[in-house]
Short mmCIF file of C-alpha atoms in Angstrom, two decimals:
data_model
loop_
_atom_site.label_atom_id
_atom_site.label_comp_id
_atom_site.label_asym_id
_atom_site.label_seq_id
_atom_site.Cartn_x
_atom_site.Cartn_y
_atom_site.Cartn_z
CA MET R 1 -78.38 -59.52 -177.01
CA GLU R 2 -80.57 -61.76 -174.84
CA GLU R 3 -77.65 -64.10 -174.15
CA LEU R 4 -75.40 -61.14 -173.30
CA LEU R 5 -77.95 -59.80 -170.81
CA ILE R 6 -78.24 -63.21 -169.13
CA VAL R 7 -74.46 -63.56 -168.92
CA ALA R 8 -74.03 -60.01 -167.60
CA GLY R 9 -76.81 -60.47 -165.02
CA ALA R 10 -75.44 -63.78 -163.72
CA HIS R 11 -71.96 -62.33 -163.50
CA ILE R 12 -73.01 -59.20 -161.61
CA LEU R 13 -74.85 -61.32 -159.05
CA ALA R 14 -71.75 -63.49 -158.61
CA VAL R 15 -69.36 -60.53 -158.35
CA ALA R 16 -71.52 -58.62 -155.87
CA SER R 17 -71.97 -61.61 -153.56
CA PRO R 18 -69.71 -61.83 -150.48
CA GLY R 19 -66.53 -63.81 -151.04
CA PRO R 20 -62.72 -63.66 -151.09
CA ASP R 21 -62.58 -60.90 -153.75
CA LEU R 22 -64.85 -58.55 -151.82
CA ALA R 23 -63.09 -59.26 -148.52
CA LEU R 24 -59.71 -58.49 -150.08
CA VAL R 25 -60.83 -55.22 -151.69
CA LEU R 26 -62.40 -54.07 -148.42
CA LYS R 27 -59.25 -54.94 -146.48
CA ASN R 28 -56.82 -53.30 -148.90
CA ALA R 29 -58.94 -50.19 -149.43
CA LEU R 30 -59.43 -49.62 -145.71
CA SER R 31 -55.91 -50.43 -144.55
CA GLY R 32 -54.26 -48.81 -147.55
CA ASN R 33 -55.85 -46.12 -149.68
CA LYS R 34 -58.05 -45.61 -152.73
CA LYS R 35 -55.17 -46.31 -155.11
CA VAL R 36 -54.39 -49.63 -153.43
CA GLY R 37 -58.06 -50.61 -153.54
CA ILE R 38 -58.36 -49.78 -157.24
CA TYR R 39 -55.22 -51.72 -158.14
CA THR R 40 -56.60 -54.67 -156.17
CA ALA R 41 -59.75 -54.38 -158.30
CA LEU R 42 -57.54 -54.41 -161.41
CA GLY R 43 -55.85 -57.61 -160.23
CA ILE R 44 -59.24 -59.27 -159.70
CA ALA R 45 -60.35 -58.19 -163.19
CA LEU R 46 -57.18 -59.72 -164.67
CA GLY R 47 -58.04 -62.93 -162.83
CA ILE R 48 -61.47 -62.88 -164.49
CA LEU R 49 -59.70 -62.57 -167.84
CA VAL R 50 -57.78 -65.79 -167.14
CA HIS R 51 -61.03 -67.64 -166.36
CA VAL R 52 -62.57 -66.33 -169.58
CA LEU R 53 -59.61 -67.35 -171.74
CA TYR R 54 -59.38 -70.93 -170.51
CA SER R 55 -63.17 -71.28 -170.69
CA VAL R 56 -63.19 -70.17 -174.32
CA VAL R 57 -60.51 -72.71 -175.28
CA GLY R 58 -62.21 -75.46 -173.27
CA LEU R 59 -59.74 -75.92 -170.42
CA ALA R 60 -62.38 -75.22 -167.76
CA LEU R 61 -63.99 -78.54 -168.57
CA VAL R 62 -60.64 -80.31 -168.26
CA ILE R 63 -59.99 -78.70 -164.88
CA SER R 64 -63.46 -79.56 -163.56
CA GLN R 65 -63.14 -83.19 -164.68
CA SER R 66 -59.67 -83.67 -163.17
CA ILE R 67 -60.12 -84.20 -159.42
CA VAL R 68 -56.39 -83.94 -158.76
CA LEU R 69 -55.92 -80.72 -160.73
CA PHE R 70 -59.04 -79.14 -159.27
CA ASN R 71 -57.98 -80.06 -155.72
CA ILE R 72 -54.53 -78.60 -156.29
CA ILE R 73 -56.09 -75.30 -157.39
CA LYS R 74 -58.48 -75.44 -154.44
CA LEU R 75 -55.78 -76.08 -151.84
CA VAL R 76 -53.37 -73.51 -153.26
CA GLY R 77 -56.16 -70.94 -153.33
CA ALA R 78 -57.21 -71.80 -149.77
CA GLY R 79 -53.63 -71.59 -148.57
CA TYR R 80 -53.20 -68.18 -150.17
CA LEU R 81 -56.34 -66.81 -148.49
CA ILE R 82 -55.20 -68.14 -145.12
CA TRP R 83 -51.75 -66.61 -145.64
CA ILE R 84 -53.24 -63.17 -146.38
CA GLY R 85 -55.51 -63.54 -143.35
CA VAL R 86 -52.58 -64.38 -141.07
CA LYS R 87 -50.66 -61.37 -142.43
CA SER R 88 -53.65 -59.16 -141.65
CA LEU R 89 -53.82 -60.52 -138.10
CA MET R 90 -50.09 -59.99 -137.59
CA SER R 91 -50.23 -56.42 -138.89
CA SER R 92 -53.09 -55.63 -136.51
CA LYS R 93 -51.00 -56.29 -133.42
CA GLY R 94 -49.42 -53.53 -131.43
CA PRO R 95 -50.37 -49.96 -130.57
CA VAL R 96 -51.44 -47.44 -133.23
CA THR R 97 -48.49 -45.17 -133.90
CA ALA R 98 -47.29 -43.12 -136.85
CA SER R 99 -44.79 -45.83 -137.73
CA THR R 100 -47.38 -48.61 -137.75
CA GLN R 101 -49.71 -46.50 -139.87
CA VAL R 102 -46.98 -46.04 -142.46
CA THR R 103 -46.30 -49.77 -142.44
CA THR R 104 -49.92 -50.76 -143.03
CA LYS R 105 -50.27 -48.23 -145.87
CA SER R 106 -47.05 -49.18 -147.66
CA ILE R 107 -48.48 -51.97 -149.86
CA SER R 108 -47.28 -51.38 -153.42
CA THR R 109 -49.49 -51.25 -156.49
CA LYS R 110 -47.72 -54.35 -157.77
CA GLU R 111 -48.53 -56.24 -154.56
CA ALA R 112 -52.15 -55.06 -154.70
CA ILE R 113 -52.52 -56.33 -158.27
CA LYS R 114 -50.86 -59.62 -157.35
CA GLN R 115 -53.11 -60.19 -154.35
CA GLY R 116 -56.25 -59.43 -156.36
CA PHE R 117 -55.14 -61.61 -159.28
CA LEU R 118 -54.15 -64.64 -157.22
CA THR R 119 -57.17 -64.45 -154.94
CA ASN R 120 -59.50 -64.54 -157.94
CA VAL R 121 -57.68 -66.91 -160.27
CA LEU R 122 -57.12 -69.51 -157.51
CA ASN R 123 -60.75 -69.44 -156.39
CA PRO R 124 -62.26 -72.84 -157.37
CA LYS R 125 -65.76 -71.39 -157.11
CA ALA R 126 -64.85 -68.99 -159.92
CA THR R 127 -63.64 -71.94 -162.03
CA LEU R 128 -66.95 -73.73 -161.59
CA PHE R 129 -68.92 -70.53 -162.23
CA PHE R 130 -67.23 -69.91 -165.57
CA LEU R 131 -67.48 -73.57 -166.50
CA SER R 132 -71.24 -73.42 -165.90
CA LEU R 133 -71.54 -70.11 -167.72
CA TYR R 134 -69.66 -71.19 -170.83
CA THR R 135 -71.22 -74.65 -171.08
CA GLN R 136 -74.78 -74.24 -169.77
CA VAL R 137 -75.71 -70.60 -170.42
CA ILE R 138 -73.74 -69.65 -173.52
CA SER R 139 -74.79 -71.60 -176.60
CA PRO R 140 -72.19 -73.97 -178.18
CA ASN R 141 -72.99 -72.23 -181.47
CA THR R 142 -71.83 -68.87 -180.14
CA SER R 143 -68.64 -67.81 -181.92
CA ALA R 144 -65.33 -67.58 -180.05
CA SER R 145 -65.14 -63.86 -180.80
CA LEU R 146 -68.55 -63.30 -179.20
CA LYS R 147 -67.55 -65.40 -176.18
CA LEU R 148 -64.48 -63.17 -175.81
CA LEU R 149 -66.75 -60.13 -176.05
CA TYR R 150 -68.83 -61.52 -173.18
CA GLY R 151 -65.58 -62.01 -171.29
CA ALA R 152 -64.51 -58.41 -171.95
CA GLU R 153 -67.82 -57.21 -170.54
CA MET R 154 -67.32 -59.32 -167.39
CA VAL R 155 -63.74 -58.11 -166.92
CA THR R 156 -64.87 -54.48 -167.28
CA ALA R 157 -67.87 -54.92 -164.99
CA THR R 158 -65.68 -56.59 -162.35
CA PHE R 159 -63.17 -53.76 -162.41
CA ILE R 160 -65.88 -51.08 -162.22
CA TRP R 161 -67.73 -52.81 -159.36
CA PHE R 162 -64.70 -53.30 -157.14
CA THR R 163 -63.36 -49.84 -158.01
CA LEU R 164 -66.64 -48.36 -156.77
CA VAL R 165 -66.32 -50.45 -153.60
CA ALA R 166 -62.76 -49.17 -153.08
CA ILE R 167 -63.80 -45.55 -153.67
CA PHE R 168 -66.69 -45.83 -151.22
CA MET R 169 -64.58 -47.44 -148.53
CA THR R 170 -61.94 -44.69 -148.78
CA ARG R 171 -64.35 -41.80 -148.34
CA LYS R 172 -63.39 -39.58 -145.42
CA PRO R 173 -66.36 -40.49 -143.17
CA VAL R 174 -65.67 -44.20 -143.64
CA GLN R 175 -61.93 -43.73 -143.08
CA ALA R 176 -62.62 -41.67 -139.94
CA VAL R 177 -64.61 -44.55 -138.45
CA TYR R 178 -61.97 -47.04 -139.57
CA GLU R 179 -59.12 -45.16 -137.89
CA LYS R 180 -60.93 -45.35 -134.55
CA ILE R 181 -61.27 -49.14 -134.61
CA LYS R 182 -58.52 -49.96 -137.10
CA HIS R 183 -56.93 -52.93 -135.34
CA ARG R 184 -60.24 -54.61 -134.62
CA ILE R 185 -61.29 -54.28 -138.26
CA ASP R 186 -57.92 -55.64 -139.44
CA GLN R 187 -58.35 -58.57 -137.08
CA ALA R 188 -61.91 -59.14 -138.34
CA PHE R 189 -60.72 -59.21 -141.96
CA GLY R 190 -57.87 -61.53 -141.01
CA VAL R 191 -60.27 -63.95 -139.35
CA ALA R 192 -62.72 -63.67 -142.27
CA LEU R 193 -60.01 -64.46 -144.85
CA ILE R 194 -58.74 -67.42 -142.82
CA ALA R 195 -62.32 -68.69 -142.46
CA LEU R 196 -62.88 -68.34 -146.21
CA GLY R 197 -59.64 -70.21 -146.86
CA LEU R 198 -60.68 -73.05 -144.56
CA LYS R 199 -64.13 -73.16 -146.15
CA VAL R 200 -62.59 -73.46 -149.62
CA ALA R 201 -60.18 -76.18 -148.46
CA LEU R 202 -62.85 -78.24 -146.68
CA ASP R 203 -65.67 -77.76 -149.18
CA ASN R 204 -66.32 -81.08 -150.93
CA LYS R 205 -69.10 -79.79 -153.21
#
């Protein structure tokens, strides 16, 4: 129980901290709707599941020790964040009309899940976090089934946290403010995602 509480606490702090996952949920929830935001949260949770599975079987250590493999993941992840950021900037151009509103709200649930999944699973910081968690915090004597249980808790907590974020951001008062400055917010998220992508690509730590 003590180990579970430590794992859960460390994970909540990591999930709640600003980063690519939070930026994506905020962007999709605001520019889309509650459903899009929740499906983005589901994609992120599925990404967490991937990290858990390869950590349990020991692949996280292999990835962290292989400079080439880790850099490939880092650069692909950075490129994906920059690509989403550029798309956000492009969609923010032009006057606000009924047609442009339909376009910005037409993201499918499948696309929302894909964006959330790829943003999380390609985040090298997440790889290092789970490596540290499963090698430094969780005891080597902990059974694989218990490690998977910890993982299930983290997947569930991730989904609940980002779902709550999506629900809050799609409340009517928040949406009313968003509609007034929509393009500027879209541009801000685009710039933020590009900046995060560049930070990931250039980070040598």
